[in-house]
mmCIF file of C-alpha atoms in Angstrom:
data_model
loop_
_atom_site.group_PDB
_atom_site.id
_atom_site.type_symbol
_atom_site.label_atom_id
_atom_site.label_comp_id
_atom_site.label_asym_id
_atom_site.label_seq_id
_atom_site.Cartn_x
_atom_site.Cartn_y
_atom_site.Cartn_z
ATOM 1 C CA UNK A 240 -8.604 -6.667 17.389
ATOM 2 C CA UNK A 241 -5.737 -4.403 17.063
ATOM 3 C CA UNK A 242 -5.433 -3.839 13.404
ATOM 4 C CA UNK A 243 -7.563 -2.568 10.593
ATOM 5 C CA UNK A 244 -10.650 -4.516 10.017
ATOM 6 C CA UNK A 245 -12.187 -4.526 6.718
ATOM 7 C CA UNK A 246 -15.561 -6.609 5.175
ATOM 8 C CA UNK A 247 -16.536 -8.313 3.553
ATOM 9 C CA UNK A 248 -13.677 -10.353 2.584
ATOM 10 C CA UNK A 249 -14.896 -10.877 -0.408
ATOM 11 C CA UNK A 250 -17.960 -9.595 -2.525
ATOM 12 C CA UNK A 251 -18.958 -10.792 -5.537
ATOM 13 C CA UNK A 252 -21.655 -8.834 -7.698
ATOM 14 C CA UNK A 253 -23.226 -8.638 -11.050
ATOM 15 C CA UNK A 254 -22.630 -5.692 -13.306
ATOM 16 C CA UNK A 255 -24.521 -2.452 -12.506
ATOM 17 C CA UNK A 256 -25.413 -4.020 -8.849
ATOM 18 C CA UNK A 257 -24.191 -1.636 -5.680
ATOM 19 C CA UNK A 258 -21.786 -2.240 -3.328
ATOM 20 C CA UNK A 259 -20.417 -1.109 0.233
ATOM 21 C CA UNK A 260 -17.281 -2.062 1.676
ATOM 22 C CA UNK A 261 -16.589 -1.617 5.353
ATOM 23 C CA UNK A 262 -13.345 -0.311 7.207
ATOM 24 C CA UNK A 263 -12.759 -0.087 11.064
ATOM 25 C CA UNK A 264 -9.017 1.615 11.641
ATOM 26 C CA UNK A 265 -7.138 0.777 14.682
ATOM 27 C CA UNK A 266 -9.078 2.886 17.434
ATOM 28 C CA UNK A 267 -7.912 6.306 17.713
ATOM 29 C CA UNK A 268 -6.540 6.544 14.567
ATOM 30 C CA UNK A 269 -6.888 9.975 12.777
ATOM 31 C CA UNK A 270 -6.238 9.325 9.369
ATOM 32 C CA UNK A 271 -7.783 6.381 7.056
ATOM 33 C CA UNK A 272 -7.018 6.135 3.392
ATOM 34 C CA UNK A 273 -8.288 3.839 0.740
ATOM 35 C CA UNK A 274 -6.267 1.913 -2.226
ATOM 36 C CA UNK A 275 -7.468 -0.286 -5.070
ATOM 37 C CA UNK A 276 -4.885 -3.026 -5.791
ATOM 38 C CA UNK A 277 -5.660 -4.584 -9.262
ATOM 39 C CA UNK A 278 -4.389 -8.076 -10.012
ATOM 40 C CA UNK A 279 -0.251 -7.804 -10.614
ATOM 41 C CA UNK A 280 -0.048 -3.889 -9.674
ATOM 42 C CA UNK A 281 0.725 -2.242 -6.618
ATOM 43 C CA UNK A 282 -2.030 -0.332 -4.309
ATOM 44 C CA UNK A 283 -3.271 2.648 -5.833
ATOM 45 C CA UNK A 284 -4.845 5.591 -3.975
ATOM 46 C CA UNK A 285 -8.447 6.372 -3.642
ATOM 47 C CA UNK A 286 -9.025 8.503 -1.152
ATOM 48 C CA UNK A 287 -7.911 10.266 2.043
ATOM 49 C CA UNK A 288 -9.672 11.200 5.586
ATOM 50 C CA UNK A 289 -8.645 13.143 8.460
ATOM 51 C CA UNK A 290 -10.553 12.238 11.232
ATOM 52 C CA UNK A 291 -14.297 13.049 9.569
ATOM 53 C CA UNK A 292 -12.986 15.325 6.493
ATOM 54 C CA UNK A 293 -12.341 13.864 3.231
ATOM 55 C CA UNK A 294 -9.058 16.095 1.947
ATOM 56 C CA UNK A 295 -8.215 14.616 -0.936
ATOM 57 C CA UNK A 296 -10.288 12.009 -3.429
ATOM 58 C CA UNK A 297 -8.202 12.670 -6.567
ATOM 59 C CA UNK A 298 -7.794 8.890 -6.971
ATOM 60 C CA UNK A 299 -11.575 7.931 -6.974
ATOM 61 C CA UNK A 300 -11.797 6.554 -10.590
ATOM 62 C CA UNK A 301 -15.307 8.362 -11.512
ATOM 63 C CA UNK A 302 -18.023 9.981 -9.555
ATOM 64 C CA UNK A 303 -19.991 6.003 -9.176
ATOM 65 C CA UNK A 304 -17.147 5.796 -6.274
ATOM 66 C CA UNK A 305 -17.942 7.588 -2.758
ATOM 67 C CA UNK A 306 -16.220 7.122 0.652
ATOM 68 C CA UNK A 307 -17.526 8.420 3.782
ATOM 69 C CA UNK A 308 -16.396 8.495 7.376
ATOM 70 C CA UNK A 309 -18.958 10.675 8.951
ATOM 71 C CA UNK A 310 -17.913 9.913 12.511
ATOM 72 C CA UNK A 311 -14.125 10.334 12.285
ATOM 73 C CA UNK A 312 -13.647 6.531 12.718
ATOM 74 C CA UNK A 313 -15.482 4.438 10.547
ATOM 75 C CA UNK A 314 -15.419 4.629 7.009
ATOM 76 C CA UNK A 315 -17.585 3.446 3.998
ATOM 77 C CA UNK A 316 -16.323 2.936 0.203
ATOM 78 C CA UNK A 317 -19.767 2.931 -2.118
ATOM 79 C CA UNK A 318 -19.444 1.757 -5.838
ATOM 80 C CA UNK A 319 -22.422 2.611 -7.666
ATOM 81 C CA UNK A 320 -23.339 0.761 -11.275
ATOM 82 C CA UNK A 321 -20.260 -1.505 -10.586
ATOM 83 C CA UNK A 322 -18.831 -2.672 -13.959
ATOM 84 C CA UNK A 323 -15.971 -5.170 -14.561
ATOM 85 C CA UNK A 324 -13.158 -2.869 -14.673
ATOM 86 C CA UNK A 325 -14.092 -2.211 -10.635
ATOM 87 C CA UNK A 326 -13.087 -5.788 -9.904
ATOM 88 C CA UNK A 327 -9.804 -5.058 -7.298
ATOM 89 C CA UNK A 328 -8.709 -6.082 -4.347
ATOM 90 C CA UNK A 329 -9.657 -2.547 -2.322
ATOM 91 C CA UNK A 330 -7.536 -1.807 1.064
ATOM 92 C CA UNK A 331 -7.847 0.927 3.594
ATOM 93 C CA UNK A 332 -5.235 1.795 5.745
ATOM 94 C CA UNK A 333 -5.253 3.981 9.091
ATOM 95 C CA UNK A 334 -2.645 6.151 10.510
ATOM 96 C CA UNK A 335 -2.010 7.574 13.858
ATOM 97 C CA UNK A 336 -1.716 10.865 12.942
ATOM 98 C CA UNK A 337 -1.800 13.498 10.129
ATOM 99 C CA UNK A 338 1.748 14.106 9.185
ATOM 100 C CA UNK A 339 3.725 11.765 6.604
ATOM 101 C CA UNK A 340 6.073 10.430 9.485
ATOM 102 C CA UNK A 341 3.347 7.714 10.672
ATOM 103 C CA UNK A 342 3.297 4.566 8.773
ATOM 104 C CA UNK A 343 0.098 3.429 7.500
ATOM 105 C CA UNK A 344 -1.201 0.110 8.747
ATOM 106 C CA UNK A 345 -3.339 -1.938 6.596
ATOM 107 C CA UNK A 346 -6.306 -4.667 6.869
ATOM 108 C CA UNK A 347 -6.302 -7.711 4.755
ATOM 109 C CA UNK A 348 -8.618 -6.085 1.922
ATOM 110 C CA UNK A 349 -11.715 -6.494 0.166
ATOM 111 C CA UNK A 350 -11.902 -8.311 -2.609
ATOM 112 C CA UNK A 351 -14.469 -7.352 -5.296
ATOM 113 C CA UNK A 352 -15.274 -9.479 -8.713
ATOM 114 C CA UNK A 353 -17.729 -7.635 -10.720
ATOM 115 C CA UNK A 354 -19.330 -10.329 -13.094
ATOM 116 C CA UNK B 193 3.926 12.379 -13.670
ATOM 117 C CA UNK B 194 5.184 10.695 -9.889
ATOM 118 C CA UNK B 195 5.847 7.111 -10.408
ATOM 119 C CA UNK B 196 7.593 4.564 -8.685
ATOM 120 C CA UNK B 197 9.355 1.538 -10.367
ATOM 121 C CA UNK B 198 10.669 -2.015 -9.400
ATOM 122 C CA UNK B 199 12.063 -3.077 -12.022
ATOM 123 C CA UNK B 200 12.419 -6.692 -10.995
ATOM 124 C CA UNK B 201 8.687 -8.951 -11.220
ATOM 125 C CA UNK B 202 9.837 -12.080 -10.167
ATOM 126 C CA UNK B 203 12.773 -13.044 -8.056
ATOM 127 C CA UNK B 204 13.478 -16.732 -7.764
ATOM 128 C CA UNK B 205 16.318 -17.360 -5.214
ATOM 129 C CA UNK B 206 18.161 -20.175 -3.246
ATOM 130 C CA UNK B 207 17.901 -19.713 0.578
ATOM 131 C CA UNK B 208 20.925 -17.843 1.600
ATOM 132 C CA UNK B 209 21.530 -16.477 -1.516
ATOM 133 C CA UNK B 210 21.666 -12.765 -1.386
ATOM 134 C CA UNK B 211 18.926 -10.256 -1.956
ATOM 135 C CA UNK B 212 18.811 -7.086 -3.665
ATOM 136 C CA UNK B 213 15.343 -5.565 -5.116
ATOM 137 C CA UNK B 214 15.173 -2.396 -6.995
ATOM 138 C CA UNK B 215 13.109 0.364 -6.063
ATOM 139 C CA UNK B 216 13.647 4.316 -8.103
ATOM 140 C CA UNK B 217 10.984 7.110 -8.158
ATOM 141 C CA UNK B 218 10.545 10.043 -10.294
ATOM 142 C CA UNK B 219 10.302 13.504 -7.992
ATOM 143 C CA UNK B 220 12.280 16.009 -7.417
ATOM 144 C CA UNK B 221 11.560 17.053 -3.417
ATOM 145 C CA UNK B 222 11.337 15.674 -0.330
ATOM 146 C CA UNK B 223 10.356 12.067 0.025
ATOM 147 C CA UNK B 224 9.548 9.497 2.492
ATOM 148 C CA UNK B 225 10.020 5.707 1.651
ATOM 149 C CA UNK B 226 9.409 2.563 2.859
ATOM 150 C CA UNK B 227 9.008 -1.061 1.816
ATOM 151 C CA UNK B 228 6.133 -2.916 2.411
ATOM 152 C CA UNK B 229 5.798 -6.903 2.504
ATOM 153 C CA UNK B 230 2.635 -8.765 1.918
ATOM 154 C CA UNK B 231 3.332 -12.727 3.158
ATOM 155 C CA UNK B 232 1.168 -15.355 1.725
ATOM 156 C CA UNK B 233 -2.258 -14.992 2.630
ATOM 157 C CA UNK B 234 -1.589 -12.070 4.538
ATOM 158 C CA UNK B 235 -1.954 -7.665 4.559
ATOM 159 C CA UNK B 236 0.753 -5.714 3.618
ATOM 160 C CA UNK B 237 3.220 -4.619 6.778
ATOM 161 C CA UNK B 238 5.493 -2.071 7.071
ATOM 162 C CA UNK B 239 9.708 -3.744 6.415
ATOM 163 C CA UNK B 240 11.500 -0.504 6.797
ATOM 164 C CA UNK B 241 11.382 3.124 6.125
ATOM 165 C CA UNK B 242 13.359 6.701 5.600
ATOM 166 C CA UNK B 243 12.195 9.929 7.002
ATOM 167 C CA UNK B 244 15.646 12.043 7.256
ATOM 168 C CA UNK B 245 19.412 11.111 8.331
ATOM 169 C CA UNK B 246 21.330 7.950 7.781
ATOM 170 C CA UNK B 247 20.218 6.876 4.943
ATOM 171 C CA UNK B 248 21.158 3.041 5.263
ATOM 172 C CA UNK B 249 17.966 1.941 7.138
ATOM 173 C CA UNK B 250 17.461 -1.445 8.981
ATOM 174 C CA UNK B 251 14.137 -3.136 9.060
ATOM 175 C CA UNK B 252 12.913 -6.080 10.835
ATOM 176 C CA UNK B 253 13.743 -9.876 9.725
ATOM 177 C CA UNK B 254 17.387 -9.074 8.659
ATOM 178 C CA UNK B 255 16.256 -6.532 5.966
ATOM 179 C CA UNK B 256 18.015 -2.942 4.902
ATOM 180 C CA UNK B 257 17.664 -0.413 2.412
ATOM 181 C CA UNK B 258 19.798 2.297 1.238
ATOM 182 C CA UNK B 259 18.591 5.757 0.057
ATOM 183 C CA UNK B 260 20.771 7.254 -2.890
ATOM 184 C CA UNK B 261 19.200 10.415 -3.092
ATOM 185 C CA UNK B 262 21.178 11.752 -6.338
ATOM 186 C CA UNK B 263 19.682 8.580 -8.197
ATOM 187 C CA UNK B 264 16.662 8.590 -7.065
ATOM 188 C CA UNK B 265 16.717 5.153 -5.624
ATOM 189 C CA UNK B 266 15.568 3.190 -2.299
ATOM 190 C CA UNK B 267 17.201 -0.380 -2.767
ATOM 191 C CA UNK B 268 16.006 -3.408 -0.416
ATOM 192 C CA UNK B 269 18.968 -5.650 0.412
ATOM 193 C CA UNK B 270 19.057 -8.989 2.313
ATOM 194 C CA UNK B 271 22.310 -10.900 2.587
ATOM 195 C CA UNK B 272 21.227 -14.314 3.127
ATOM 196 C CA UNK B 273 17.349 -15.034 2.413
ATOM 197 C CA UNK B 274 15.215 -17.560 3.749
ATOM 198 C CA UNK B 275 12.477 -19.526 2.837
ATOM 199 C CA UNK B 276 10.232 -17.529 4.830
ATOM 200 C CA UNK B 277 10.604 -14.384 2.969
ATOM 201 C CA UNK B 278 8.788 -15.608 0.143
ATOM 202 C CA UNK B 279 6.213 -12.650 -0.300
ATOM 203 C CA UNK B 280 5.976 -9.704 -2.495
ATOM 204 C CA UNK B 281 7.496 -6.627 -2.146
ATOM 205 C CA UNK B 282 6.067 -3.378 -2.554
ATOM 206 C CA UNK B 283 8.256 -0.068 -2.338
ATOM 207 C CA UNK B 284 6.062 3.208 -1.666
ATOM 208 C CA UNK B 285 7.309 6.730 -1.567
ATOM 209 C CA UNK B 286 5.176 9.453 -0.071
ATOM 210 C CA UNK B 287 6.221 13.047 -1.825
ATOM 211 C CA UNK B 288 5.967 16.304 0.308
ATOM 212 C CA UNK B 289 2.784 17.997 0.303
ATOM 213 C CA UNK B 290 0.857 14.669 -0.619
ATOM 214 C CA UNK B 291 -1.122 12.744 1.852
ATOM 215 C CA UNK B 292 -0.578 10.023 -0.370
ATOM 216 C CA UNK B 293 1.760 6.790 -0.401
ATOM 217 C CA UNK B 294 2.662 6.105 -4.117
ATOM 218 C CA UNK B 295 3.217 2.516 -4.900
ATOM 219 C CA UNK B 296 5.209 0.373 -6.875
ATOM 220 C CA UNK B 297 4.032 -2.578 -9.404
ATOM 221 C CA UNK B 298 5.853 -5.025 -6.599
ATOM 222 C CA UNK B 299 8.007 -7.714 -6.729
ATOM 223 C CA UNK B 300 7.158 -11.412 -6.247
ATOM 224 C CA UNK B 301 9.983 -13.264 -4.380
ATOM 225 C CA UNK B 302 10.425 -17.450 -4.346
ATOM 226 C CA UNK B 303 12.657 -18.412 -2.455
ATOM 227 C CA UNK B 304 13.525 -22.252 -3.055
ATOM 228 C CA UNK B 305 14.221 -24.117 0.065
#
């Protein structure tokens, strides 16, 4: 398709369990950037890539979160030893280019209850 | 710290009532904005945004926003709503020198047929 893909739709998962969460950005896109959206609050970031390089993770929560995007396209968000407060709707969002003219285009989210 | 705040929650409106939604930020430089709409059911997409010039901005579905720079504020306006913009609202500015968009809390609008 021609948006941003993102799975599982949902993922549910006992405390301390791992998880993955996939995101394809619209093709060609050079940069993809992740948010965590808990329940009533706006999208908060998590994470930024430019094509392959991760430039700025000052959102990740704690060092049990870890993104990757080792091909430039791509991208992985890894919660280790999930716990409750983890449970979020998480959405990544791709944007043509680098600069802070392109709007960011997101995918429907993952959403993640931590039981 | 940077923040943005919408001050409203919940809207409840009549269709073609008129439509005004708060949106301020706390920073000093140069900003962009936009406002974001998530439908039912739906992702977020992209209403309207500011880079530089006019600073009244149309979006798509009948929607503007002003940018008031000396108050800090990026107002979403509507004249006459419809049922179908039921959705919530998120304002996001992105601040110079960040890669990232900052988001507001949102605001949930009804709009009563």
């Amino acid at each position: 398709g021609a948006g941003v893909s993102q799975s599982p739709r949902y993922k549910v998962a006992k405390r301390g369990q791992d998880v993955a969460l996939r995101c394809d950005p619209i093709s060609g896109h050079v940069s993809l950037f992740w948010y965590q959206q808990a329940l009533g609050q706006g999208p908060e970031f998590l994470t930024y890539f430019q094509n392959e390089a991760q430039l700025d993770k000052s959102g990740l929560p704690s060092d049990r979160f870890f993104a990757e995007r080792p091909e430039g396209s791509v991208s992985t968000l890894k919660i280790q030893r999930t716990q409750q407060e983890d449970s979020a709707v998480y959405l990544c969002a791709s944007s043509q280019r680098e600069d802070s003219n392109q709007p960011q285009h997101f995918g429907d989210g993952t959403r993640l209850s931590i039981l | 710290a940077q923040s943005v705040s919408q001050h409203n929650h919940h809207v409840i409106l009549s269709e073609a009532a008129s439509l005004e939604l708060g949106c301020n930020y706390s920073y000093g430089g140069t900003v962009n904005l936009f406002w974001y709409v998530q439908y039912p059911g739906q992702h977020l997409q992209l209403l309207l945004k500011y880079f530089s010039g006019d600073p009244l901005v149309k979006g798509i579905k009948g929607f503007e926003a002003e940018f008031i720079k000396s108050k800090f504020s990026f107002n979403l306006r509507k004249p006459s709503v419809q049922w179908s913009d039921t959705a919530e609202y998120f304002c996001a500015v992105w601040m110079d020198s960040s890669y990232k968009l900052i988001f507001g809390s949102g605001t949930r609008l009804l709009v009563r047929p």
